[in-house]
Amino acid sequence: MPEGTVSRNFIELAIDKDLKDGVYDHVATRFPPEPNGYLHIGHAKSILLNYGLAKEYNGTFNLRFDDTNPTKEKTEFVDQIISDVKWLGADFEDRLYFASDYFDQMYEAAVTLIKKGKAYVCELTADEIREYRGTLTEPGKESPYRNRSVEENLDLFERMKNGEFEDGTKVLRAKIDMASPNINMRDPIIYRVAHITHHNTGDKWCIYPMYDFAHPIEDAIEGITHSICTLEFEDHRPLYDWVVREVGFEMPPRQIEFAKLYLTNVVTGKRYIKKLVEDGTVDGWDDPRLVSIAALRRRGYTPESIKMFVDLCGISKSQSSVDYAMLEYCIREDLKLKKSRMMAVLHPLKLVIDNYPEGVTEEFEVANNLENEELGTRKITFSRELYIEQEDFMAEPPKKYFRLFPGNEVRLMYAYFVKCTGYDTDDQGNITCVHAEYDPASRGGNSPDGRKVKGTIHWVDSSTAFKAECRLYENLIDEEKGVYNEDGSMNINPDSLEVIKGCYLESALKDAKAYDSFQFVRNGFYCADAKDSEEGKPVFNRIVSLKSSFKLPKD
Ligand code: ATP
Ligand code: MG
């Protein structure tokens, strides 16, 4: 047992016991995605769990594609999954496997079962099989094909493989127990005929193994010791054990289940994300409003923040749902000290310092992050015309408004004290420009004579700032209504994306590259969008705002 570990989850306890009892002398885990979509935050939990256990016990971690169902699987998804797993930091080294590479062994395993009298070719239709299966309260009925001879089964199964039968006309079933209280044990189908081209094996096969048969074999072939999966497979475990035992694997793997990760009011199921992508509700699998790993990355989440989140969630046997605010907490924590704090004005309003000389530009050297000296300093420019946030000026302020208003003095962050002298309006009465005078003695934003100002606002220099687009995100789901309706449709929030085109950002941000992130002071953390940014023309995604009412749950 690794030393210094405080509390151990039930999976670690089970592994500790297996090692102590000598059931296994090492630990081998895997992450087995089906390449039928992008991975999401739930998968990240599974990846980091399996990878983490392998590290903890000095074992091995495999990435294996569970690509046994060619109908929905695509190479695009394979490539994306590989890149997502690597990005998360789960290093599978050269341990990359494809279940489809084991089709020959799976076929042989099926033949072994037939020879042992443990599998038979059944010709009932899909509907009949369902009918014969019985219910939770009633036992099933045996198929009339159940007692075929071994020879006949071998012959038919080979002919299934040779393509002599149409899709859906014959299946191979395990011969277990039609009266079992566990429906999964009632002669489950283990092979079906499907004339479909496979992304890896092409047209070599026209029969494909079912998940419950293929998965334990994949694990056993790779010498997996602990096959960790989610709770919905708990009822399938007797079948998993039956397969590895009857096929005759030595040192069969052991399945352990844990509860899936759910986020409240967030779409996690692959099937549902796919629907949002296909109906155009979002702009692709990596739309920053989604929680696919690619989307989180594009939004600006880091592998460290996701790891922190998954660790905070913990591993459990009971289903629960976590607040999205916890994920936001993790990214704020992660970026807080790592990122430079820049000035960006999203809704600009011109501020003219009337007593500042025209045509002059001065520079201030400022800390990139006051809480982390290692990030160094940068230069920002200041001149007579600046931009400030519209909300930082009010012509008629309410009480306790400490920012700019006629007659009030504030600090322009890093620069000077300025006192508002007035403002201009257009024909409709809209405020178009604010006027102020600065106190040259307050250079650096320091009080020259001990007088205090209550407000500090940020700004950018209009002579060097550049115009850019920023995107703000809200939950994709209308939280009042919840995610799903009874008919499977989703309650979409029509205002989940706000595009602000005329933002002014300080010039240093111009060089931001895809995935670079920053704090925009007094606002939030932003990340240069990987798809829509161009050289010298970044587009920023707001990862998360600075404020939160979230508190860490106490354990
Ligand atoms: P989804 O339900 O989102 O469609 P899936 O379970 O069909 O996902 P797979 O590719 O079959 O996706 O899953 C790969 C692995 O990820 C499995 O071991 C599965 O149990 C695990 N996994 C999937 N969703 C979650 C989740 N929400 N939390 C934790 N693990 C998950
Ligand atoms: Mg699945």
mmCIF file of N, CA and C and ligand atoms in Angstrom, residues 30-36 38-47 50 66 81 211 215 228-233 258-262 268-273, ligand 1:
data_model
loop_
_atom_site.group_PDB
_atom_site.id
_atom_site.type_symbol
_atom_site.label_atom_id
_atom_site.label_comp_id
_atom_site.label_asym_id
_atom_site.label_seq_id
_atom_site.Cartn_x
_atom_site.Cartn_y
_atom_site.Cartn_z
ATOM 1 N N ARG A 30 -7.332 -0.046 -17.533
ATOM 2 C CA ARG A 30 -7.510 0.439 -18.904
ATOM 3 C C ARG A 30 -8.652 1.432 -18.939
ATOM 4 N N PHE A 31 -8.650 2.258 -19.986
ATOM 5 C CA PHE A 31 -9.825 3.087 -20.276
ATOM 6 C C PHE A 31 -10.327 2.624 -21.640
ATOM 7 N N PRO A 32 -11.580 2.169 -21.696
ATOM 8 C CA PRO A 32 -12.075 1.541 -22.924
ATOM 9 C C PRO A 32 -13.191 2.304 -23.643
ATOM 10 N N PRO A 33 -12.892 3.434 -24.269
ATOM 11 C CA PRO A 33 -13.964 4.195 -24.906
ATOM 12 C C PRO A 33 -14.452 3.544 -26.202
ATOM 13 N N GLU A 34 -15.712 3.778 -26.478
ATOM 14 C CA GLU A 34 -16.234 3.394 -27.783
ATOM 15 C C GLU A 34 -16.064 4.621 -28.674
ATOM 16 N N PRO A 35 -15.420 4.479 -29.829
ATOM 17 C CA PRO A 35 -15.172 5.689 -30.645
ATOM 18 C C PRO A 35 -16.411 6.127 -31.426
ATOM 19 N N ASN A 36 -17.451 6.473 -30.681
ATOM 20 C CA ASN A 36 -18.695 6.891 -31.337
ATOM 21 C C ASN A 36 -19.059 8.323 -30.974
ATOM 22 N N TYR A 38 -17.208 12.265 -29.008
ATOM 23 C CA TYR A 38 -16.105 12.849 -28.240
ATOM 24 C C TYR A 38 -16.237 12.455 -26.769
ATOM 25 N N LEU A 39 -15.136 12.449 -26.071
ATOM 26 C CA LEU A 39 -15.172 12.176 -24.633
ATOM 27 C C LEU A 39 -15.661 13.409 -23.891
ATOM 28 N N HIS A 40 -16.280 13.177 -22.737
ATOM 29 C CA HIS A 40 -16.739 14.308 -21.930
ATOM 30 C C HIS A 40 -16.165 14.237 -20.516
ATOM 31 N N ILE A 41 -16.595 15.162 -19.687
ATOM 32 C CA ILE A 41 -16.048 15.282 -18.339
ATOM 33 C C ILE A 41 -16.213 13.980 -17.537
ATOM 34 N N GLY A 42 -17.298 13.254 -17.795
ATOM 35 C CA GLY A 42 -17.491 11.960 -17.115
ATOM 36 C C GLY A 42 -16.395 10.976 -17.499
ATOM 37 N N HIS A 43 -16.070 10.960 -18.788
ATOM 38 C CA HIS A 43 -14.981 10.081 -19.220
ATOM 39 C C HIS A 43 -13.662 10.507 -18.596
ATOM 40 N N ALA A 44 -13.499 11.820 -18.433
ATOM 41 C CA ALA A 44 -12.256 12.313 -17.827
ATOM 42 C C ALA A 44 -12.100 11.704 -16.433
ATOM 43 N N LYS A 45 -13.216 11.574 -15.745
ATOM 44 C CA LYS A 45 -13.152 10.974 -14.414
ATOM 45 C C LYS A 45 -12.651 9.533 -14.506
ATOM 46 N N SER A 46 -13.215 8.799 -15.450
ATOM 47 C CA SER A 46 -12.824 7.407 -15.619
ATOM 48 C C SER A 46 -11.348 7.288 -16.044
ATOM 49 N N ILE A 47 -10.933 8.159 -16.951
ATOM 50 C CA ILE A 47 -9.542 8.141 -17.428
ATOM 51 C C ILE A 47 -8.588 8.404 -16.268
ATOM 52 N N ASN A 50 -8.532 5.485 -13.690
ATOM 53 C CA ASN A 50 -7.776 4.309 -14.131
ATOM 54 C C ASN A 50 -6.280 4.601 -14.237
ATOM 55 N N ASP A 66 -12.951 0.356 -27.706
ATOM 56 C CA ASP A 66 -13.927 -0.716 -27.689
ATOM 57 C C ASP A 66 -14.731 -0.595 -28.981
ATOM 58 N N ILE A 81 -10.119 11.167 -29.502
ATOM 59 C CA ILE A 81 -10.018 10.555 -28.172
ATOM 60 C C ILE A 81 -8.554 10.415 -27.760
ATOM 61 N N TYR A 211 -21.210 -6.487 -26.898
ATOM 62 C CA TYR A 211 -20.386 -5.860 -25.865
ATOM 63 C C TYR A 211 -20.103 -6.779 -24.676
ATOM 64 N N HIS A 215 -16.218 -7.451 -24.199
ATOM 65 C CA HIS A 215 -15.483 -6.657 -23.212
ATOM 66 C C HIS A 215 -14.630 -7.485 -22.243
ATOM 67 N N ILE A 228 -12.458 -1.444 -14.363
ATOM 68 C CA ILE A 228 -13.307 -0.498 -13.646
ATOM 69 C C ILE A 228 -14.326 0.116 -14.593
ATOM 70 N N CYS A 229 -15.579 0.030 -14.207
ATOM 71 C CA CYS A 229 -16.628 0.549 -15.085
ATOM 72 C C CYS A 229 -17.705 1.217 -14.237
ATOM 73 N N THR A 230 -18.746 1.693 -14.882
ATOM 74 C CA THR A 230 -19.770 2.432 -14.143
ATOM 75 C C THR A 230 -20.930 1.510 -13.746
ATOM 76 N N LEU A 231 -21.724 2.024 -12.799
ATOM 77 C CA LEU A 231 -22.716 1.196 -12.108
ATOM 78 C C LEU A 231 -23.701 0.428 -12.983
ATOM 79 N N GLU A 232 -24.003 0.972 -14.166
ATOM 80 C CA GLU A 232 -25.006 0.282 -14.976
ATOM 81 C C GLU A 232 -24.539 -1.117 -15.383
ATOM 82 N N PHE A 233 -23.254 -1.395 -15.189
ATOM 83 C CA PHE A 233 -22.752 -2.726 -15.549
ATOM 84 C C PHE A 233 -22.730 -3.698 -14.373
ATOM 85 N N PHE A 258 -18.282 1.875 -10.256
ATOM 86 C CA PHE A 258 -18.436 3.116 -9.471
ATOM 87 C C PHE A 258 -19.501 3.979 -10.147
ATOM 88 N N ALA A 259 -19.965 4.988 -9.424
ATOM 89 C CA ALA A 259 -21.062 5.819 -9.937
ATOM 90 C C ALA A 259 -20.554 6.816 -10.981
ATOM 91 N N LYS A 260 -21.353 6.991 -12.021
ATOM 92 C CA LYS A 260 -21.025 7.969 -13.058
ATOM 93 C C LYS A 260 -21.016 9.374 -12.479
ATOM 94 N N LEU A 261 -20.263 10.204 -13.101
ATOM 95 C CA LEU A 261 -20.246 11.614 -12.727
ATOM 96 C C LEU A 261 -21.335 12.341 -13.513
ATOM 97 N N TYR A 262 -22.183 13.021 -12.798
ATOM 98 C CA TYR A 262 -23.179 13.864 -13.450
ATOM 99 C C TYR A 262 -23.026 15.293 -12.955
ATOM 100 N N THR A 268 -24.311 15.642 -20.335
ATOM 101 C CA THR A 268 -23.080 14.856 -20.404
ATOM 102 C C THR A 268 -23.186 13.667 -21.352
ATOM 103 N N GLY A 269 -24.331 13.023 -21.443
ATOM 104 C CA GLY A 269 -24.421 11.816 -22.288
ATOM 105 C C GLY A 269 -23.969 12.094 -23.716
ATOM 106 N N LYS A 270 -23.145 11.178 -24.215
ATOM 107 C CA LYS A 270 -22.642 11.296 -25.581
ATOM 108 C C LYS A 270 -23.779 11.425 -26.599
ATOM 109 N N ARG A 271 -24.798 10.590 -26.365
ATOM 110 C CA ARG A 271 -25.947 10.569 -27.247
ATOM 111 C C ARG A 271 -26.611 11.961 -27.328
ATOM 112 N N TYR A 272 -26.677 12.619 -26.200
ATOM 113 C CA TYR A 272 -27.342 13.928 -26.172
ATOM 114 C C TYR A 272 -26.438 15.028 -26.726
ATOM 115 N N ILE A 273 -25.149 14.922 -26.430
ATOM 116 C CA ILE A 273 -24.222 15.911 -26.993
ATOM 117 C C ILE A 273 -24.278 15.795 -28.513
HETATM 118 P P1 ATP B 1 -22.213 8.046 -22.442
HETATM 119 O O1 ATP B 1 -23.089 7.447 -21.406
HETATM 120 O O2 ATP B 1 -21.859 9.451 -22.170
HETATM 121 O O3 ATP B 1 -22.696 7.868 -23.818
HETATM 122 P P2 ATP B 1 -20.565 5.731 -22.541
HETATM 123 O O4 ATP B 1 -20.540 5.060 -21.240
HETATM 124 O O5 ATP B 1 -21.448 5.165 -23.584
HETATM 125 O O6 ATP B 1 -20.821 7.274 -22.315
HETATM 126 P P3 ATP B 1 -18.056 4.702 -23.394
HETATM 127 O O7 ATP B 1 -17.169 5.158 -24.471
HETATM 128 O O8 ATP B 1 -18.745 3.410 -23.552
HETATM 129 O O9 ATP B 1 -19.113 5.849 -23.159
HETATM 130 O O10 ATP B 1 -17.323 4.760 -21.990
HETATM 131 C C1 ATP B 1 -15.967 4.589 -21.759
HETATM 132 C C2 ATP B 1 -15.757 4.507 -20.268
HETATM 133 O O11 ATP B 1 -16.114 5.729 -19.640
HETATM 134 C C3 ATP B 1 -16.596 3.443 -19.622
HETATM 135 O O12 ATP B 1 -15.793 2.705 -18.736
HETATM 136 C C4 ATP B 1 -17.674 4.206 -18.915
HETATM 137 O O13 ATP B 1 -18.169 3.500 -17.822
HETATM 138 C C5 ATP B 1 -16.950 5.483 -18.537
HETATM 139 N N1 ATP B 1 -17.898 6.591 -18.377
HETATM 140 C C6 ATP B 1 -18.814 7.015 -19.266
HETATM 141 N N2 ATP B 1 -19.544 8.034 -18.782
HETATM 142 C C7 ATP B 1 -19.067 8.270 -17.536
HETATM 143 C C8 ATP B 1 -19.404 9.201 -16.498
HETATM 144 N N3 ATP B 1 -20.397 10.086 -16.653
HETATM 145 N N4 ATP B 1 -18.699 9.170 -15.348
HETATM 146 C C9 ATP B 1 -17.699 8.289 -15.182
HETATM 147 N N5 ATP B 1 -17.335 7.380 -16.113
HETATM 148 C C10 ATP B 1 -18.002 7.357 -17.269
#
